[in-house]
Coordinates of C-alpha atoms in Angstrom, one line a residue:
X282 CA -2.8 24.8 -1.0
X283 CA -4.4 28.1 0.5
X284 CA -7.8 27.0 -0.9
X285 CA -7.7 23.5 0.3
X286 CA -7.0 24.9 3.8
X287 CA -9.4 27.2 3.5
X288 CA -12.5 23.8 2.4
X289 CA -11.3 22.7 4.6
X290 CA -11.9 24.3 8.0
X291 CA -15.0 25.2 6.7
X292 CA -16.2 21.8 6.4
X293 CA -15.0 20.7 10.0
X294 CA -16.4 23.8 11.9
X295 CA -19.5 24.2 9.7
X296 CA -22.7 24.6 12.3
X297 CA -24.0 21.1 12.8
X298 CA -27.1 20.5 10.3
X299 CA -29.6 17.6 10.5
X300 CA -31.3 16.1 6.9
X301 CA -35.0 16.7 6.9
X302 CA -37.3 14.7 4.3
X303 CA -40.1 17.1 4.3
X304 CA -43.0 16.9 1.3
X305 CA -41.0 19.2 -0.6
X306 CA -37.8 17.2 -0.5
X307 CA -35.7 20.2 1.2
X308 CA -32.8 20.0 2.7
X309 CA -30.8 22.2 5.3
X310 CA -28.0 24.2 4.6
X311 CA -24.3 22.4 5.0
X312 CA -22.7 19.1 3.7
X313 CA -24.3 15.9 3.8
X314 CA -22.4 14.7 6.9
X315 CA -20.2 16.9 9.5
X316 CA -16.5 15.9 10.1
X317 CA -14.7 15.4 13.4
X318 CA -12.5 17.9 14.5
X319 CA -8.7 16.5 15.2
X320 CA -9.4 12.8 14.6
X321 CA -6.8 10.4 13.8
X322 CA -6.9 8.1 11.2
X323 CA -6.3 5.2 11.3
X324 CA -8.2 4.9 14.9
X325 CA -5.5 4.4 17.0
X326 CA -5.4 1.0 19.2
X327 CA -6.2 3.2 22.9
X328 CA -6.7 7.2 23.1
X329 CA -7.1 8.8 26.6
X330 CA -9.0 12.0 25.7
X331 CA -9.9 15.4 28.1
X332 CA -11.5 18.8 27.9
X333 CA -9.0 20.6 28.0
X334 CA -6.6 21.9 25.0
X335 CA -3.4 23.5 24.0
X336 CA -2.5 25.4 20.8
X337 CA 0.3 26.0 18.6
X338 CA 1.6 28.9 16.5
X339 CA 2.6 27.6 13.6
X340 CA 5.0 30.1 12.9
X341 CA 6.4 29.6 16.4
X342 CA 7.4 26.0 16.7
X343 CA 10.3 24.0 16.6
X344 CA 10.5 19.5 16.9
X345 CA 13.4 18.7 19.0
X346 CA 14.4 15.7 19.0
X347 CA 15.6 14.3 22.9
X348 CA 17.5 11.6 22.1
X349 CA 18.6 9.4 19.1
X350 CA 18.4 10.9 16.0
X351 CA 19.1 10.5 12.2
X352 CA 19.1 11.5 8.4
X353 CA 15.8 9.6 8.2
X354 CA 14.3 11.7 11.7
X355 CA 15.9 15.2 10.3
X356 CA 13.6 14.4 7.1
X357 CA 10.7 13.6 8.7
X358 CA 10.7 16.8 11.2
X359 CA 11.3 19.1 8.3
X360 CA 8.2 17.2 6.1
X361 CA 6.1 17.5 9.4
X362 CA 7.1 20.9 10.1
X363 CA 6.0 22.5 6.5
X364 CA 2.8 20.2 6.9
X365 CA 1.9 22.0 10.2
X366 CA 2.7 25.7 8.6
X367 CA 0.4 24.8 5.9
X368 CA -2.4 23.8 8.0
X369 CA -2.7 27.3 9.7
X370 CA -3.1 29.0 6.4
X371 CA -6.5 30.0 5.0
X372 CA -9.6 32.1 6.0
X373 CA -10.4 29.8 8.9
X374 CA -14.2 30.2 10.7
X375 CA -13.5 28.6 14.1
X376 CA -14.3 30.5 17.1
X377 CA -11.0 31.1 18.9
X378 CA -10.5 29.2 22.0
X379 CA -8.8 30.7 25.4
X380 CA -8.3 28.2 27.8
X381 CA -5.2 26.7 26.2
X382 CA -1.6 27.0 27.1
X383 CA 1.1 27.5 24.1
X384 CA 3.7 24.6 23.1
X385 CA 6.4 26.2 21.3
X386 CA 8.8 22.8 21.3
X387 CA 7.6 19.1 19.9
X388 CA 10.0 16.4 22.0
X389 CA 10.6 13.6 19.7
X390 CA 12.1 10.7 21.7
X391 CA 13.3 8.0 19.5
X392 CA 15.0 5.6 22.0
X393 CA 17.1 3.4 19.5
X394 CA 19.1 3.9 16.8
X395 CA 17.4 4.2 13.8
X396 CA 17.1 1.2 11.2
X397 CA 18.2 2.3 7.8
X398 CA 15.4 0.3 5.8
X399 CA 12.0 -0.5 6.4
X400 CA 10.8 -4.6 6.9
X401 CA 8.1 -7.4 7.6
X402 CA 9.1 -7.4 11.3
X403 CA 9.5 -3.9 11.6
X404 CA 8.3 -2.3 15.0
X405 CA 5.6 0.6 14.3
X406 CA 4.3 1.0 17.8
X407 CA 4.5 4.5 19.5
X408 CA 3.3 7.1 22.3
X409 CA 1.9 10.6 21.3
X410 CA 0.8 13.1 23.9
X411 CA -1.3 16.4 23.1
X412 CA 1.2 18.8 24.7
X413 CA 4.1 18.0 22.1
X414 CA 5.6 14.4 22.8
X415 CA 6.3 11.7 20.4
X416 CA 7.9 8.9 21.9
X417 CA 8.8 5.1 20.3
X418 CA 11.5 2.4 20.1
X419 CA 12.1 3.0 16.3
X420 CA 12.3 5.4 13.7
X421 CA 9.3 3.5 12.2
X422 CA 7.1 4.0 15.0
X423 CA 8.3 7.8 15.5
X424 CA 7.1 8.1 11.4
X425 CA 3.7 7.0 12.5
X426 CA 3.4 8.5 15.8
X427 CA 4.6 12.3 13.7
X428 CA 1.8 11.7 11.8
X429 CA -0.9 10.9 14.7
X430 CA 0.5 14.2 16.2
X431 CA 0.2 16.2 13.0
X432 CA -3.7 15.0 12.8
X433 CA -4.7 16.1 15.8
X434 CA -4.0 19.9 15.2
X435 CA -6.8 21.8 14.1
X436 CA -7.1 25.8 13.0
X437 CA -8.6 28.4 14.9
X438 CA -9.5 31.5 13.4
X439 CA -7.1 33.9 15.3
X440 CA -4.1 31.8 13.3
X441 CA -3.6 29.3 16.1
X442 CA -3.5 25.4 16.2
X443 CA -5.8 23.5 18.5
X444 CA -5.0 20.2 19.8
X445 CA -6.8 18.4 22.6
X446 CA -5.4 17.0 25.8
X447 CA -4.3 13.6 24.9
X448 CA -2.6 10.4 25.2
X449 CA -2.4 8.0 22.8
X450 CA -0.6 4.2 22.7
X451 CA -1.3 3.0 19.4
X452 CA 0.2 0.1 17.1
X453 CA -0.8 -1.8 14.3
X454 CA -2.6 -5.2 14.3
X455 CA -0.9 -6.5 10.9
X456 CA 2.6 -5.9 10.1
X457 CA 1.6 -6.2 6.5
X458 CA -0.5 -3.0 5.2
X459 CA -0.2 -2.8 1.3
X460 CA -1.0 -0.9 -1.7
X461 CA -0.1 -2.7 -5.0
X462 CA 0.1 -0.6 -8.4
X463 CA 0.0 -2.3 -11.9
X464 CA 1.6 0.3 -14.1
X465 CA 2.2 -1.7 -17.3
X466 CA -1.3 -2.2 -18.6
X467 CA -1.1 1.5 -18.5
X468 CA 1.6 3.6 -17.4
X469 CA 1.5 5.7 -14.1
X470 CA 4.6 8.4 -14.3
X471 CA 7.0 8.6 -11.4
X472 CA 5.8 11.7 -10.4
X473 CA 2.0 10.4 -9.5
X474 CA 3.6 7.1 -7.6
X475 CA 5.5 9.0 -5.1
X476 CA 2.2 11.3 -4.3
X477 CA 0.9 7.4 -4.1
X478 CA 3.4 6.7 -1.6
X479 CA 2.9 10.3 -0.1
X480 CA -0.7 9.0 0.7
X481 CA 0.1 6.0 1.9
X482 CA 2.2 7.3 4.8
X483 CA -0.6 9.7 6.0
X484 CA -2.7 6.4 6.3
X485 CA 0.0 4.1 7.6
X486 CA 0.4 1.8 5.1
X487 CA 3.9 0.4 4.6
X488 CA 4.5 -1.8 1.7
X489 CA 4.0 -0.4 -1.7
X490 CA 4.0 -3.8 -4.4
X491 CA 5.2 -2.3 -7.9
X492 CA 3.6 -5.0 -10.2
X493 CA 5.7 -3.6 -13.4
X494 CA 5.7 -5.3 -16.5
X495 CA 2.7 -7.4 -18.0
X496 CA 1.6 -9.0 -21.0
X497 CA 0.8 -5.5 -22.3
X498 CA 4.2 -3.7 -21.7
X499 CA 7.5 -4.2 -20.3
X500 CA 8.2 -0.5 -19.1
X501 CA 11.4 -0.9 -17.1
X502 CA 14.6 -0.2 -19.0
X503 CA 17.3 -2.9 -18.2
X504 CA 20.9 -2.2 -19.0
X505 CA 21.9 -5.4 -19.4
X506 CA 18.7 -6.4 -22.0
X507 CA 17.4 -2.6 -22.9
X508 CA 15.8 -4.0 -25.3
X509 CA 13.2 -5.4 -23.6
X510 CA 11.8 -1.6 -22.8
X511 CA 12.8 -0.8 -26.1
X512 CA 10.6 -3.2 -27.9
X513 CA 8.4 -4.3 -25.0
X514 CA 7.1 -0.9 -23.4
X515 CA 4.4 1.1 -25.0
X516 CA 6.1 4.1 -26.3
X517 CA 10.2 5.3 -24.5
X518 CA 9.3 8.0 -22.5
X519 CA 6.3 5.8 -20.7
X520 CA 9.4 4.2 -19.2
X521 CA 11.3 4.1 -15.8
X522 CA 15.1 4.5 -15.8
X523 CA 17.0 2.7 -12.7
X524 CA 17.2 6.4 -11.7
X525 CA 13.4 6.5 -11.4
X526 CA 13.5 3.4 -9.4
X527 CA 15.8 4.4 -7.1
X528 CA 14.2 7.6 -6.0
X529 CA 10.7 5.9 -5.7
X530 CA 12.4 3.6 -3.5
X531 CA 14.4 6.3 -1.3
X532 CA 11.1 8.2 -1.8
X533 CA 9.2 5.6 0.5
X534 CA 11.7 4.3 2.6
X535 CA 11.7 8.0 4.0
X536 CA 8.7 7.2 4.9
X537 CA 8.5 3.9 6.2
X538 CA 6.8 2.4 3.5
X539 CA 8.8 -1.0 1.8
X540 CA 8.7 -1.4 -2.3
X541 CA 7.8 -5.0 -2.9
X542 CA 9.0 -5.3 -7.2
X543 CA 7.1 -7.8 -9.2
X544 CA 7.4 -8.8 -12.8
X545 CA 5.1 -11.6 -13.5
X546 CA 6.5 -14.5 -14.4
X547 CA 6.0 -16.9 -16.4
X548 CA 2.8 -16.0 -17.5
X549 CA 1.8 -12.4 -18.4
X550 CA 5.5 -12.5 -20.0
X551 CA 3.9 -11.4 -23.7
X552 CA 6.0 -7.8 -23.5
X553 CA 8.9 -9.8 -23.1
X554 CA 8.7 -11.9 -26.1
X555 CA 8.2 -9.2 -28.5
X556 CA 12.4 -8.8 -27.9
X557 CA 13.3 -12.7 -26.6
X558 CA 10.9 -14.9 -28.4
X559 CA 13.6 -17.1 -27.6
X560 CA 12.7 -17.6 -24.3
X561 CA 8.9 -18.0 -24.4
X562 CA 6.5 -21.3 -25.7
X563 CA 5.2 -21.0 -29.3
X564 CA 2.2 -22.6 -28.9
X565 CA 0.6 -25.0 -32.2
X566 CA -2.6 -26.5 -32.7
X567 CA -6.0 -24.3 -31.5
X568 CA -3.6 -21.9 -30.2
X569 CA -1.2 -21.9 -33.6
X570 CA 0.0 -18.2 -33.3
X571 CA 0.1 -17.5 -30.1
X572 CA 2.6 -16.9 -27.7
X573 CA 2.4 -18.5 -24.0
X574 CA 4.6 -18.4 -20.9
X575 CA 7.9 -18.3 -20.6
X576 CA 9.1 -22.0 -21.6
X577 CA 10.6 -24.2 -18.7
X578 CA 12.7 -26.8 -20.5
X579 CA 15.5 -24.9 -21.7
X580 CA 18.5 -23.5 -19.8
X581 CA 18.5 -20.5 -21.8
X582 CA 15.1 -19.4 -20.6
X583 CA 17.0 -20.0 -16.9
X584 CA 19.8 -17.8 -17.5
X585 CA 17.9 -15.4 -19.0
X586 CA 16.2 -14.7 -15.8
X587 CA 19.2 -15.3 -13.5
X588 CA 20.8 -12.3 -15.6
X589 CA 18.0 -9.8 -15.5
X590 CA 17.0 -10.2 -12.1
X591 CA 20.7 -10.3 -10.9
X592 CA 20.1 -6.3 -11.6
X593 CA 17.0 -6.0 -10.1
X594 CA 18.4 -7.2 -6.9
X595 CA 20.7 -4.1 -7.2
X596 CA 17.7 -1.5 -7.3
X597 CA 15.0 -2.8 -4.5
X598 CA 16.7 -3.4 -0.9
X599 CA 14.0 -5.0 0.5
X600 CA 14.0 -8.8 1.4
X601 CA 11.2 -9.8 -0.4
X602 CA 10.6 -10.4 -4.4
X603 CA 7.0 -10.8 -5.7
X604 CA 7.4 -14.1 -8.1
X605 CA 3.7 -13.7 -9.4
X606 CA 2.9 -17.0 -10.9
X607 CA -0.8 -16.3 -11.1
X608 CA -3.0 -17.2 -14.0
X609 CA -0.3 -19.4 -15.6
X610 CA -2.3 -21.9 -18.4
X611 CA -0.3 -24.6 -19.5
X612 CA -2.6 -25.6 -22.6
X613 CA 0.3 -23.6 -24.6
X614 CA 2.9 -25.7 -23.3
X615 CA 0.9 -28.8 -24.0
X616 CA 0.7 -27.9 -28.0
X617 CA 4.3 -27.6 -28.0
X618 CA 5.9 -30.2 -30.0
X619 CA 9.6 -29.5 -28.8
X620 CA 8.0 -29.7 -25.0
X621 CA 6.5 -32.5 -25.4
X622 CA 9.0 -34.2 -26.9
X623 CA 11.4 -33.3 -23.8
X624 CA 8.7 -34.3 -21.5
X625 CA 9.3 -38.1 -23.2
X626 CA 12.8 -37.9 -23.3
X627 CA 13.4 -37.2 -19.7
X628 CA 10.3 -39.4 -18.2
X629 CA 8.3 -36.5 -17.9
X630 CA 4.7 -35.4 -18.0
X631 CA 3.0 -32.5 -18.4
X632 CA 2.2 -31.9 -14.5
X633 CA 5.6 -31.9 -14.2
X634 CA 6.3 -28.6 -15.8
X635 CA 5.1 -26.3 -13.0
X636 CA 7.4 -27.9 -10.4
X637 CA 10.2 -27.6 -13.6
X638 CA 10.0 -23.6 -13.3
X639 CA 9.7 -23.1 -10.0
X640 CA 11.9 -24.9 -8.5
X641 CA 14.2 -23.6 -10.8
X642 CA 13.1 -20.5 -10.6
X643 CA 12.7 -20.2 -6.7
X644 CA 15.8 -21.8 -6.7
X645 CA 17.5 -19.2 -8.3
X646 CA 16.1 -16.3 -6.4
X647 CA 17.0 -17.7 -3.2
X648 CA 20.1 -18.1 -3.9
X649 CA 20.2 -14.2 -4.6
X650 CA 19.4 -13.6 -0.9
X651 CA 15.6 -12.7 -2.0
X652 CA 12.7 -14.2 0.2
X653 CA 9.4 -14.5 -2.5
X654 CA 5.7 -13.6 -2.3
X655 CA 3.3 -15.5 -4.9
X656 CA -0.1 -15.0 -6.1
X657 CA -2.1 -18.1 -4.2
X658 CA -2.3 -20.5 -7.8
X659 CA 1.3 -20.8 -7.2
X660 CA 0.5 -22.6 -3.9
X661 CA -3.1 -24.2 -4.5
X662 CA -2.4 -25.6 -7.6
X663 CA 1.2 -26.6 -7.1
X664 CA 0.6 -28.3 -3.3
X665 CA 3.9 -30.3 -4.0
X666 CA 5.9 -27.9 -4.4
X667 CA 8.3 -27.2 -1.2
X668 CA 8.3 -23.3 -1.3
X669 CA 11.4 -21.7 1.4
X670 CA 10.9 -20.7 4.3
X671 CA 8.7 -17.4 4.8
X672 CA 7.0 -17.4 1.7
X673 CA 3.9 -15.4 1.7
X674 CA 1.1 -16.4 -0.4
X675 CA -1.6 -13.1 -1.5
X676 CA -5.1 -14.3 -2.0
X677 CA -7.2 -12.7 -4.5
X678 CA -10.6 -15.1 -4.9
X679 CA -12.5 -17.2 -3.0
X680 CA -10.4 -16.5 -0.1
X681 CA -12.5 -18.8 2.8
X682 CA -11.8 -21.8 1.3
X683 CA -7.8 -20.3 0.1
X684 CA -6.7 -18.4 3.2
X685 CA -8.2 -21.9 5.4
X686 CA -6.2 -23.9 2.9
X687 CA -3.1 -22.8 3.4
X688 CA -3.1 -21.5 6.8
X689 CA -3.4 -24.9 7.9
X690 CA -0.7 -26.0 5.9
X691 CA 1.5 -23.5 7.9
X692 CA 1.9 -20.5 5.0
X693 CA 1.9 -16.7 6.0
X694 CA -0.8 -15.2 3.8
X695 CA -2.2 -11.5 3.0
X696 CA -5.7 -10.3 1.7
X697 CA -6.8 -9.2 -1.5
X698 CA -10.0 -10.7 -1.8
X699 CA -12.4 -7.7 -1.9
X700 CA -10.1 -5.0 -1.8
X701 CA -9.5 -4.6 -5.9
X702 CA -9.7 -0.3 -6.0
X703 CA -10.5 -0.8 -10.1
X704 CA -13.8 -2.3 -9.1
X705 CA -15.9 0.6 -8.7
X706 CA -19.2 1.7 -7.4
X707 CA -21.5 5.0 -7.0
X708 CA -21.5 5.9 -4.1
X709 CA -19.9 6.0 -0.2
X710 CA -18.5 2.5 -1.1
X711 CA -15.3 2.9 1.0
X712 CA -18.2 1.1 3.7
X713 CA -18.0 -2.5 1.7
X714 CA -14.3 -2.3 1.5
X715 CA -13.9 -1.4 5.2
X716 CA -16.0 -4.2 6.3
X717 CA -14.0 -7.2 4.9
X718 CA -12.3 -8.7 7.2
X719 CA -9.0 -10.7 6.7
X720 CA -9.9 -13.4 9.5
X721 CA -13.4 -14.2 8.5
X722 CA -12.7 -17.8 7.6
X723 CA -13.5 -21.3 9.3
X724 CA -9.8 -22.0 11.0
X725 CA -8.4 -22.3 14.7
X726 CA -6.0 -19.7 16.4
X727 CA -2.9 -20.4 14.9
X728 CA -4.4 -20.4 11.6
X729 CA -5.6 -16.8 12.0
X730 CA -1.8 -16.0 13.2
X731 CA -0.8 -16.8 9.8
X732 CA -2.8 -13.9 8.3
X733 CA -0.3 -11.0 8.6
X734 CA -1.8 -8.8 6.8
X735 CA -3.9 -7.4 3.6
X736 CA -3.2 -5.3 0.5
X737 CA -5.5 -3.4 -1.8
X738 CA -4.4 -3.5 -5.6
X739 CA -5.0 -1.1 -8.2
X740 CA -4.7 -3.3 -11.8
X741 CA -4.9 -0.3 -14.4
X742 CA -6.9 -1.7 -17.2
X743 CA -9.5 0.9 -16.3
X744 CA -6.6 3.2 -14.2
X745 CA -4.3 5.6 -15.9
X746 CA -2.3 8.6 -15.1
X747 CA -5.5 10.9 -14.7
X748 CA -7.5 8.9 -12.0
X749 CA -5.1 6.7 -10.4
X750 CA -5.4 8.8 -7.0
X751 CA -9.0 10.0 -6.9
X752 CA -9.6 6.2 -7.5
X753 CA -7.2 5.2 -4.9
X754 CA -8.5 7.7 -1.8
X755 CA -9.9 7.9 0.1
X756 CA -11.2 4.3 -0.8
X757 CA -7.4 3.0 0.5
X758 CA -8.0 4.8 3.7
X759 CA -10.9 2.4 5.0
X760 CA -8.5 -0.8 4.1
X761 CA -5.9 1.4 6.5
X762 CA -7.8 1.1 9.0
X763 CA -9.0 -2.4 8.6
X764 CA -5.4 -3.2 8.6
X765 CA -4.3 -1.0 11.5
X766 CA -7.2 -0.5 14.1
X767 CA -8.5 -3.0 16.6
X768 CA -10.8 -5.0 15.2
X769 CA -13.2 -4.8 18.1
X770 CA -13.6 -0.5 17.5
X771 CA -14.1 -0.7 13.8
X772 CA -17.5 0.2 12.8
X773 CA -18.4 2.5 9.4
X774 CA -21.0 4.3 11.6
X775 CA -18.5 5.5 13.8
X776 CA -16.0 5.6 11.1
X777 CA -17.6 7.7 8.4
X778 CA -17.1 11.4 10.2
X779 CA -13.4 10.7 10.9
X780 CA -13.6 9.6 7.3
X781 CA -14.7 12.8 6.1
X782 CA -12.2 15.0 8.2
X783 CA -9.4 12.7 7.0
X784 CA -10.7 12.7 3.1
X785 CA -10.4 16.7 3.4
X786 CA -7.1 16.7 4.9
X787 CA -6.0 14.3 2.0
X788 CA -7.1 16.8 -0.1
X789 CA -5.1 19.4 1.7
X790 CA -1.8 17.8 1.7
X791 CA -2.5 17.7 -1.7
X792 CA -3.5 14.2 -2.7
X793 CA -6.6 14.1 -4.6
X794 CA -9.6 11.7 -3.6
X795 CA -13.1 11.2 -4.6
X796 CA -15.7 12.9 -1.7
X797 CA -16.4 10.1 0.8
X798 CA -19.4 10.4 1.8
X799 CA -22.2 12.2 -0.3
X800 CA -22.3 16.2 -1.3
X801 CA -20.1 18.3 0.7
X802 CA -16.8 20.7 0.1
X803 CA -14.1 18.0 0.3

């Protein structure tokens, strides 16, 4: 931790440098690009800066909090606390300033009661002021506006903390800011999806979508069908227990951030038939061999379901379930000789079996108190199909003609369209991902109110355990911002020295990231 500290101060108060293309390709001492000194990231939505500064001694500091408080609060101060101890240490190189006065006390006002879990609606907004005060309406916004305060302190070589005279009102222009994980097509331990989490708070996102099982592995180990892990996941230690679940989920709502669980159904529902064949389509003809989804006329394949996710209810707390329903091909269930001859019996055709499952299905998990997300085929390719109210549809291609499609049908919708992490390229390019924009489609005002938010997704056919974070940030961060910041004051130009400060004091906290920007310490 020492060393990070140490990079960096030494990156943020390195001498300013220009780049100079002479004949013999030189080029001046110092990283590629200087960071800003006591930034916040995401840009907040209005900041009231002056001249003048104060400074803390870290080892002389206390948060005290005015007025409501908490389990939730308590945590949070004592996080922020070590977080602000740690950022003094090091061999700093920043001239010392004198013209400060000391704060030795942090006033935390939270002015109502604290919520105990995280949601859609929640209210994020707060008030941070240089000299030590932290004021919102809820234990979400106090989260967020602890973390603003934390990123303005900067070290001085005589062992103090600078922080600028400031004011800052700040809240978030979608309530949906997401992060989705696929850990099935390979496994991501528990250990690297709380750091996940852990970097998600320092960038304000809030809703971490677990995308658990797949065709490839079925990693979660039910009690009431174990075998499913036992015959479905790769090997039984890459597995979570409802212990791991649990602390992932306490893990994040301690920091504001919601776990959205999906497992796919009823496509990518291979794992699952390696233990319940019973339950799936055996497809004949071309595809004579092959399993395909889960199979829609039998009660069994109901019950099944009801059973299984009867227990997931108990583990994730928050209100909404991610259904999946992407990618579903029904050319399985069309070489099915028991299907089709159920199809006849009953009157049915094959465009019928869609509506079969999900209603069903949907059914079913509202009836469990669960309100459902879906991938956007579940919508665009079933228009009949009358999904409850406050279902949120998450676009992942051509999202002009999609998010103009179903805003104008009345649906809430998120963006993924351009934000897929796995999709890499050399270079600074956090800039392409910070310039899509969730709005940018032909559609009147009230359609654009129906986009509440985005969510960048991290499938893990070329992720694993080893670059899951360094692939993650500080890429993530430039969606944050998208998703947080006025539109109006984003710009990469303006963006990409707050970028590199932030990127370094990823680093410090102890999340690893990829540099940001070009050659440089962090």
């Amino acid at each position: 931790m020492r060393n990070f500290y140490s990079i960096f101060s030494f990156l943020i108060f390195i001498t300013e440098f220009k780049i100079s293309q002479s004949d013999g390709g030189y080029l001046t001492f110092g990283p590629q690009f200087r960071a800003t000194v006591g930034e916040v990231w995401p840009k907040p939505y209005r900041q009231v800066k002056s001249d003048k500064f104060y400074a803390v001694n870290s080892s002389d500091f206390q948060f005290v909090a005015v007025n409501k408080n908490c389990a939730l609060l308590r945590a949070a101060l004592t996080r922020y606390s070590k977080i602000i101890a740690a950022t003094a240490n090091g061999n700093f190189s920043t001239p010392a300033t004198t013209n400060f006065a000391i704060i030795r006390k942090f006033r935390v006002n939270l002015t109502q009661s604290c919520e105990s879990l995280p949601h859609l609606d929640m209210d994020e907004s707060y008030y941070v002021r240089g000299d030590g005060v932290v004021r919102a309406d809820s234990i979400w916004g106090i989260l967020r506006g602890l973390e603003t305060f934390v990123q303005l302190l900067v070290p001085m070589s005589n062992g103090l903390l600078l922080t600028r005279r400031t004011e800052i009102y700040d809240q978030p222009r979608f309530k949906y800011r997401g992060l989705m994980l696929d850990s099935a097509r390979h496994f991501v331990s528990k250990a690297k999806i709380l750091q996940l989490i852990e970097g998600m708070a320092y960038n304000k996102l809030n809703v971490f979508h677990w995308h658990m099982t797949d065709d490839s592995a079925f990693p979660y180990v039910s009690s009431v069908f174990p075998e499913l892990s036992a015959k479905g996941a790769y090997r039984p230690e890459l597995t979570y227990s409802k212990a791991d679940v649990l602390e992932v989920v306490k893990f994040a709502r301690m920091r504001g951030v919601r776990v959205v669980p999906e497992f796919d159904t009823p496509a990518h529902t291979a794992s699952w038939g390696a233990s319940h064949p019973e339950i799936m389509t055996k497809c004949a003809g071309k595809f004579e061999g092959q399993i395909g989804p889960l199979n829609p006329t039998k009660e069994s394949t109901f019950d099944f379901l009801y059973k299984l996710f009867s227990e997931i209810k108990t583990l994730f707390p928050d209100k909404y379930l991610h259904l999946g329903v992407d990618e579903v091909d029904s050319a399985c269930w069309e070489s099915n000789a028991d299907i089709q001859d159920y199809l006849k019996a009953h009157g049915l055709d094959n465009g019928d079996l869609p509506y079969r499952y999900l209603e069903r299905y949907s059914a079913n998990i509202s009836a469990m108190g669960w309100l459902q997300m879906v991938w956007q085929e579940a919508m665009i390719e079933n228009s009949y199909m009358e999904w409850p109210k406050g279902t949120i549809a998450q676009v992942w291609f051509d999202y002009k003609k999609t998010m103009a499609t179903l805003t104008k049908k009345g649906h809430d919708v998120i963006m993924s369209d351009g934000w897929y992490l796995y999709v890499l390229d050399t270079g600074a390019d956090w800039e392409k991902l910070y310039n899509v924009e969730p709005t940018d489609f032909n559609g009147n005002k009230a359609q654009k109110a129906h986009v509440i938010g985005g969510e960048a997704c991290l499938w893990s056919e070329w992720i694993n355990e080893h670059n899951v974070l360094p692939t993650t940030f500080p890429r993530v961060s430039a969606i944050a911002e998208r998703l947080w910041s006025p539109v109006e004051e984003l710009s990469v130009d303006e963006a990409r020295l707050r970028l590199e400060e932030h990127n370094c004091r990823l680093m410090a906290r102890g999340i690893e990231a990829r540099p940001a920007n070009g050659f440089g310490l962090c």
